[in-house]
PDB file of C-alpha atoms in Angstrom:
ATOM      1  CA  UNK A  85       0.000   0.000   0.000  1.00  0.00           C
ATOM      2  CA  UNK A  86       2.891   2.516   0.422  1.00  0.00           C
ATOM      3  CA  UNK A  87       4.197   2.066  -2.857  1.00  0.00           C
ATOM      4  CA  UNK A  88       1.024   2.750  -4.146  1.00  0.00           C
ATOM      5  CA  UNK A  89       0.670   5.993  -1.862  1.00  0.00           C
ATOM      6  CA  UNK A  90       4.084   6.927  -2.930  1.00  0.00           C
ATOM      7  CA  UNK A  91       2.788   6.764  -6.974  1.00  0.00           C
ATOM      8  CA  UNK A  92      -0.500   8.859  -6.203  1.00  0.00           C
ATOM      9  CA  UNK A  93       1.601  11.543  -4.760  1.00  0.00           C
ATOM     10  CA  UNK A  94       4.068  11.298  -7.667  1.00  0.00           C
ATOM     11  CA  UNK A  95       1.242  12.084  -9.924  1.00  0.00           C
ATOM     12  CA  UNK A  96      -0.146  14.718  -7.832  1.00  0.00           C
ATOM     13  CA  UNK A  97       3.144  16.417  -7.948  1.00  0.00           C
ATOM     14  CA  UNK A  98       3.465  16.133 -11.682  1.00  0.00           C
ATOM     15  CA  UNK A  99      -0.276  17.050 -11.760  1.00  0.00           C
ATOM     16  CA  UNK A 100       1.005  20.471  -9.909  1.00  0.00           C
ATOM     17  CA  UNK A 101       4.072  21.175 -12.312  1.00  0.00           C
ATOM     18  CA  UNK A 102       1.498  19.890 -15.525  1.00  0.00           C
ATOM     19  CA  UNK A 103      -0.942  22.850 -14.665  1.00  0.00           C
ATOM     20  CA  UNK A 104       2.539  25.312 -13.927  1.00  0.00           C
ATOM     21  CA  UNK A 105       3.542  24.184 -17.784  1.00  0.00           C
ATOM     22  CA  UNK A 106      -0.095  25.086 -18.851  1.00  0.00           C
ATOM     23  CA  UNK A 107       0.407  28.608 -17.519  1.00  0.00           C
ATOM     24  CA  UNK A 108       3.167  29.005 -19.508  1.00  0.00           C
ATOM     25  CA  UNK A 109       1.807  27.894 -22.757  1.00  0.00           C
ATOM     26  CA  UNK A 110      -1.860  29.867 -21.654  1.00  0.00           C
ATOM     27  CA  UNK A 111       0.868  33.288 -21.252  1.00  0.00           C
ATOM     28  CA  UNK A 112       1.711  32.389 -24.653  1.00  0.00           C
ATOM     29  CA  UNK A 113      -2.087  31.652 -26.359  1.00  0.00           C
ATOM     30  CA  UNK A 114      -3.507  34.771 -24.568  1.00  0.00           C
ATOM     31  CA  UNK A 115      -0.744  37.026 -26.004  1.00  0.00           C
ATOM     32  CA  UNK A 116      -2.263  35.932 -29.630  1.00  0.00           C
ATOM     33  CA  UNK A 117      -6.093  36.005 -28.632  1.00  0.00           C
ATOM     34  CA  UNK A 118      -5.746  38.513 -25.260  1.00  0.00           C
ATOM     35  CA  UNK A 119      -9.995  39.147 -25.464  1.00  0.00           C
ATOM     36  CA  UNK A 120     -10.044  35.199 -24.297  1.00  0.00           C
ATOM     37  CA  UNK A 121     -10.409  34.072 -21.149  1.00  0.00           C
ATOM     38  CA  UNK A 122      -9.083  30.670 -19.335  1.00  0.00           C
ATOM     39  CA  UNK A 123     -11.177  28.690 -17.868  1.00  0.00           C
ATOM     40  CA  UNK A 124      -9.794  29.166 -14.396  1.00  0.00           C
ATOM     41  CA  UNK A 125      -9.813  33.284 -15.615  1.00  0.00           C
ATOM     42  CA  UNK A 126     -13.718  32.625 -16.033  1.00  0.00           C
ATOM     43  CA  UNK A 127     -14.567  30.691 -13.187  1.00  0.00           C
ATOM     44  CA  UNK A 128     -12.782  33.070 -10.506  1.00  0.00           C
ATOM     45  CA  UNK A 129     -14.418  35.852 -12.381  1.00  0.00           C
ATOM     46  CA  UNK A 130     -17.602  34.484 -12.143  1.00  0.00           C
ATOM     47  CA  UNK A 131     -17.628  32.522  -9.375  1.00  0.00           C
ATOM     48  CA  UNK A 132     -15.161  33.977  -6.691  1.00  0.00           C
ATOM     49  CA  UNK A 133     -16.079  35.228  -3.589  1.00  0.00           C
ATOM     50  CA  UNK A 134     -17.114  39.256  -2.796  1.00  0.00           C
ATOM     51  CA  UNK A 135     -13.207  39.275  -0.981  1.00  0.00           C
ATOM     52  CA  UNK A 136     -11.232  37.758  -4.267  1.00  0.00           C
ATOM     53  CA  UNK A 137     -13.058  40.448  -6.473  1.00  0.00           C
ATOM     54  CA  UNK A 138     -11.872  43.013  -4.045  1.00  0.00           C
ATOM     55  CA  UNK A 139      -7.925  41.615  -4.639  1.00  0.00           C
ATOM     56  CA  UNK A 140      -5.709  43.756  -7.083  1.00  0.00           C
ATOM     57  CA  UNK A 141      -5.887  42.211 -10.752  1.00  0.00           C
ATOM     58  CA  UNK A 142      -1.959  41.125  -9.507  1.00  0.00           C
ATOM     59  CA  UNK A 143      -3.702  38.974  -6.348  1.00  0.00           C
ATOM     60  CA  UNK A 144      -6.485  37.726  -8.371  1.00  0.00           C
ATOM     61  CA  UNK A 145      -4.298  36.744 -10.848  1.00  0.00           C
ATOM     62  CA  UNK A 146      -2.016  34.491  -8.337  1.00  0.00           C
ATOM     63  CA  UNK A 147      -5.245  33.004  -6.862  1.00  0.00           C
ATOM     64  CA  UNK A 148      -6.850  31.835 -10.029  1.00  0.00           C
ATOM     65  CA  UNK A 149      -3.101  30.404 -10.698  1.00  0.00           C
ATOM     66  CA  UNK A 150      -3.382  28.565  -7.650  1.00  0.00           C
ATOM     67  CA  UNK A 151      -6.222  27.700  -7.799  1.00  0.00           C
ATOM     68  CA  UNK A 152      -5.787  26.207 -11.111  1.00  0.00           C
ATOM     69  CA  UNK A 153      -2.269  24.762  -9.972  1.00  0.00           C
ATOM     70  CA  UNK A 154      -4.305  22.876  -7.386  1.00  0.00           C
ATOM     71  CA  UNK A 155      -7.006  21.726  -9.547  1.00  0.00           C
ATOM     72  CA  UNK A 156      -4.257  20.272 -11.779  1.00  0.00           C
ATOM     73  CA  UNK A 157      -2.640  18.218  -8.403  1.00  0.00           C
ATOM     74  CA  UNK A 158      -5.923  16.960  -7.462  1.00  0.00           C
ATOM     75  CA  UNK A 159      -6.104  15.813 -11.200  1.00  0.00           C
ATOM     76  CA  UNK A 160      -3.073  14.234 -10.803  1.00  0.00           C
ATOM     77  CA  UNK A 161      -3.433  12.545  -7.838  1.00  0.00           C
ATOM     78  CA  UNK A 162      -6.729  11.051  -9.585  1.00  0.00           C
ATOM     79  CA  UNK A 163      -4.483   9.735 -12.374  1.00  0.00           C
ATOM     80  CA  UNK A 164      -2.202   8.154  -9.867  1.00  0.00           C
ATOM     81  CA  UNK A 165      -5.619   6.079  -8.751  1.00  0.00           C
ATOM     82  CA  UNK A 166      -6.418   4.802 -11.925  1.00  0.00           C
ATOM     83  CA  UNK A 167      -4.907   1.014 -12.325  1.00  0.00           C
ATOM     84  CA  UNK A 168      -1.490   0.421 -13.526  1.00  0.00           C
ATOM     85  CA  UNK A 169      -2.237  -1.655 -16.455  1.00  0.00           C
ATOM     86  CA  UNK A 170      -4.235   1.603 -17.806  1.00  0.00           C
ATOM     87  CA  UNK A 171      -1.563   4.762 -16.599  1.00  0.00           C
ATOM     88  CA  UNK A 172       0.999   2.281 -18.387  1.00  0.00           C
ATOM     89  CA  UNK A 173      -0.517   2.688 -22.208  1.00  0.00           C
ATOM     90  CA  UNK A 174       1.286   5.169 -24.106  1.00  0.00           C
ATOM     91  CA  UNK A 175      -1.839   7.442 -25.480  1.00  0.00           C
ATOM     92  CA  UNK A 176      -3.553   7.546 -21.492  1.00  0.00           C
ATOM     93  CA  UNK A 177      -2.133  10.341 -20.208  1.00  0.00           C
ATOM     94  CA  UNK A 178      -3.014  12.181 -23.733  1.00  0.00           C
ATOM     95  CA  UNK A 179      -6.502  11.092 -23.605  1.00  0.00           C
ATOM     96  CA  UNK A 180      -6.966  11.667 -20.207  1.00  0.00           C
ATOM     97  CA  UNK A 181      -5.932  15.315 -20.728  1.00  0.00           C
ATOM     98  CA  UNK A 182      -8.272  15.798 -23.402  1.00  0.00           C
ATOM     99  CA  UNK A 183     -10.790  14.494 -21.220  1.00  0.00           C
ATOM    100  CA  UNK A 184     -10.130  16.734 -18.488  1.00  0.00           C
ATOM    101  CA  UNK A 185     -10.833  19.880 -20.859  1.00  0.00           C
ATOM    102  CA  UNK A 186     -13.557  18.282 -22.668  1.00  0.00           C
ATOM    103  CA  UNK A 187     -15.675  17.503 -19.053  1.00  0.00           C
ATOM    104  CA  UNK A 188     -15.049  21.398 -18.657  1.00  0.00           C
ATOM    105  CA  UNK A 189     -16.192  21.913 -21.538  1.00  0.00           C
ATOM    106  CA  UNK A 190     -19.557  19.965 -22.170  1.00  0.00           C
ATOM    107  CA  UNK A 191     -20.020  19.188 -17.756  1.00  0.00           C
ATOM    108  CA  UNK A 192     -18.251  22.261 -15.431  1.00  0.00           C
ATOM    109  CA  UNK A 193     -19.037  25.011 -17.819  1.00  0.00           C
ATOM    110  CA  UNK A 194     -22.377  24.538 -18.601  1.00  0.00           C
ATOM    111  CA  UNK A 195     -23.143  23.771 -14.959  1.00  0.00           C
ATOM    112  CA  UNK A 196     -21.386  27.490 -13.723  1.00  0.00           C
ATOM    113  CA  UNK A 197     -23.146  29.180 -16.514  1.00  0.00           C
ATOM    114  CA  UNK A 198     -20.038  30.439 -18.074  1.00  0.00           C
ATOM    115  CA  UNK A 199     -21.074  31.178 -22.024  1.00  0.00           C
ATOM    116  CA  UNK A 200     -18.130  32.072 -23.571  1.00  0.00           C
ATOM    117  CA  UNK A 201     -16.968  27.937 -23.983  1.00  0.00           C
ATOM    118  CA  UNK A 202     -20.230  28.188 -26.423  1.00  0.00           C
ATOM    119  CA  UNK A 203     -18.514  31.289 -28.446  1.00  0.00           C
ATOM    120  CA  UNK A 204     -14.678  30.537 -28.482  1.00  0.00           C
ATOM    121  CA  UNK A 205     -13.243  29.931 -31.912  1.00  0.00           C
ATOM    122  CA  UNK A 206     -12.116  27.176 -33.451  1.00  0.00           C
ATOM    123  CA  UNK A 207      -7.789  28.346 -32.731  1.00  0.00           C
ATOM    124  CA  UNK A 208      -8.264  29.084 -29.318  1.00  0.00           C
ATOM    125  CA  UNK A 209     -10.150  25.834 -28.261  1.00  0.00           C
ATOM    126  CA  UNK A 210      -7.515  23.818 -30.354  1.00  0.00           C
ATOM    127  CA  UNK A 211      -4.757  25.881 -27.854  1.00  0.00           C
ATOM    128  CA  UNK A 212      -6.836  24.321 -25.127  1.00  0.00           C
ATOM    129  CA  UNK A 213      -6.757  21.223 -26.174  1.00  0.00           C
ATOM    130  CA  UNK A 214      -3.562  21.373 -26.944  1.00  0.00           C
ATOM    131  CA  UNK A 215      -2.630  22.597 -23.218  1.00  0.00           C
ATOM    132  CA  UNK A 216      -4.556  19.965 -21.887  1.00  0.00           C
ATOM    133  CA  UNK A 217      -2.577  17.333 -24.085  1.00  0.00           C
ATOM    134  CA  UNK A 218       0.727  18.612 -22.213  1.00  0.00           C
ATOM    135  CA  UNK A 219      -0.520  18.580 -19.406  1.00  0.00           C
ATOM    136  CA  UNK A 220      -2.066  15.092 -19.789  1.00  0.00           C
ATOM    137  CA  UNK A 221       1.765  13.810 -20.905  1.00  0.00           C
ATOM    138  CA  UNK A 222       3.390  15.176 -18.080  1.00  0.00           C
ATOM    139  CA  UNK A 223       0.679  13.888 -15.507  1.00  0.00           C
ATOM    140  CA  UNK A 224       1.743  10.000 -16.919  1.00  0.00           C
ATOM    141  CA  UNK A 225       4.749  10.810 -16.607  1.00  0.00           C
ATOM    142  CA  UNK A 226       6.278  10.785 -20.291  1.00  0.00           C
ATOM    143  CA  UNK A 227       8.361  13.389 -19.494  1.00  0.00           C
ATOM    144  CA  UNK A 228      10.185  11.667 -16.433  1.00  0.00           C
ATOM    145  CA  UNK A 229       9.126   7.749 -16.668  1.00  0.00           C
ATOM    146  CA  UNK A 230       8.644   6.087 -13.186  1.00  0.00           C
ATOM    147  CA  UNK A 231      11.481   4.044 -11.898  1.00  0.00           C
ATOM    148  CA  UNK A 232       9.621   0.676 -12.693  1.00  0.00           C
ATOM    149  CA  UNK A 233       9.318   1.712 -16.354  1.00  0.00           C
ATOM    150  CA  UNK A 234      12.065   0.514 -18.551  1.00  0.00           C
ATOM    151  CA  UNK A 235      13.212   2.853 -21.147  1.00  0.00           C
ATOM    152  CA  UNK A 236      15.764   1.898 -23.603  1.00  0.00           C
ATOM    153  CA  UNK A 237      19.118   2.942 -23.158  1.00  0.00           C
ATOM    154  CA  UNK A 238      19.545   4.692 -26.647  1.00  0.00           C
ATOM    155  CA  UNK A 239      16.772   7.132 -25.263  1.00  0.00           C
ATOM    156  CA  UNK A 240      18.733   7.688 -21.610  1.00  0.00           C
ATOM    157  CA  UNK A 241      20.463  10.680 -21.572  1.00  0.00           C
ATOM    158  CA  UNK A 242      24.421  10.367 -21.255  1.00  0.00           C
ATOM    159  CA  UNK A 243      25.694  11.377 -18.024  1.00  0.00           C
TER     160      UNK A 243
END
């Protein structure tokens, strides 16, 4: 049970630093489409408390970033659950990216009422998707295989 405690929190952790790559790729996408809104940009906007709305644009901006860094954790941690046989397939932590943005898009958004999902273009939803992608490889763990997965030597880098 501790080894499997141990891989939960490994995916939590690269859950966190998924969602910190996804603000630097979202810095990038709103520079070409600055009118758009993130999702986590929407939801605090729309759905933060009297006191958040209160914060300097500088403080709201860190707390939808944390926010959002701890939404991607918790998404990690969730990946860690899933069984090993299925976190071991190549394409899962792609697809289970895309399905993170996609229950945003067609559950969570709907449900908080926020209407610009409905209007975004066809570009900036394929940035999305495209963030959620990275983030979904670096959640499995593509980026920095576990210990018990074997990678070949001609891919190891050379010390």
């Amino acid at each position: 049970m501790e080894g499997n405690r141990a891989l939960v929190l490994r995916a939590g952790a690269r859950g966190l630093v998924a969602a910190m790559a996804m603000t630097g790729s979202r810095t990038v996408t709103a520079a070409l489409a600055p009118e758009e809104r993130t999702p986590p940009q929407a939801i605090v906007e729309e759905h933060a408390p009297v006191a958040v709305h209160r914060l300097t644009a500088y403080q709201r901006q860190a707390i939808t970033e944390l926010l959002h860094w701890a939404y991607g954790a918790g998404g990690g941690l969730v990946f860690g659950l899933l069984p090993r046989r299925i976190r071991g397939l190549p394409g899962t932590g792609v697809v289970y990216g895309l399905v993170i943005w996609l229950a945003f898009e067609a559950g969570i958004a709907p449900l908080l009422k926020i209407e610009q999902v409905k209007e975004r273009p066809v570009l900036w939803r394929t940035a999305v998707a495209l963030d959620h992608v990275l983030y979904g490889v670096v959640v499995a763990g593509r980026l920095a295989p576990e210990p018990a997965v074997r990678v070949p030597r001609e891919h190891q880098g050379h010390r």
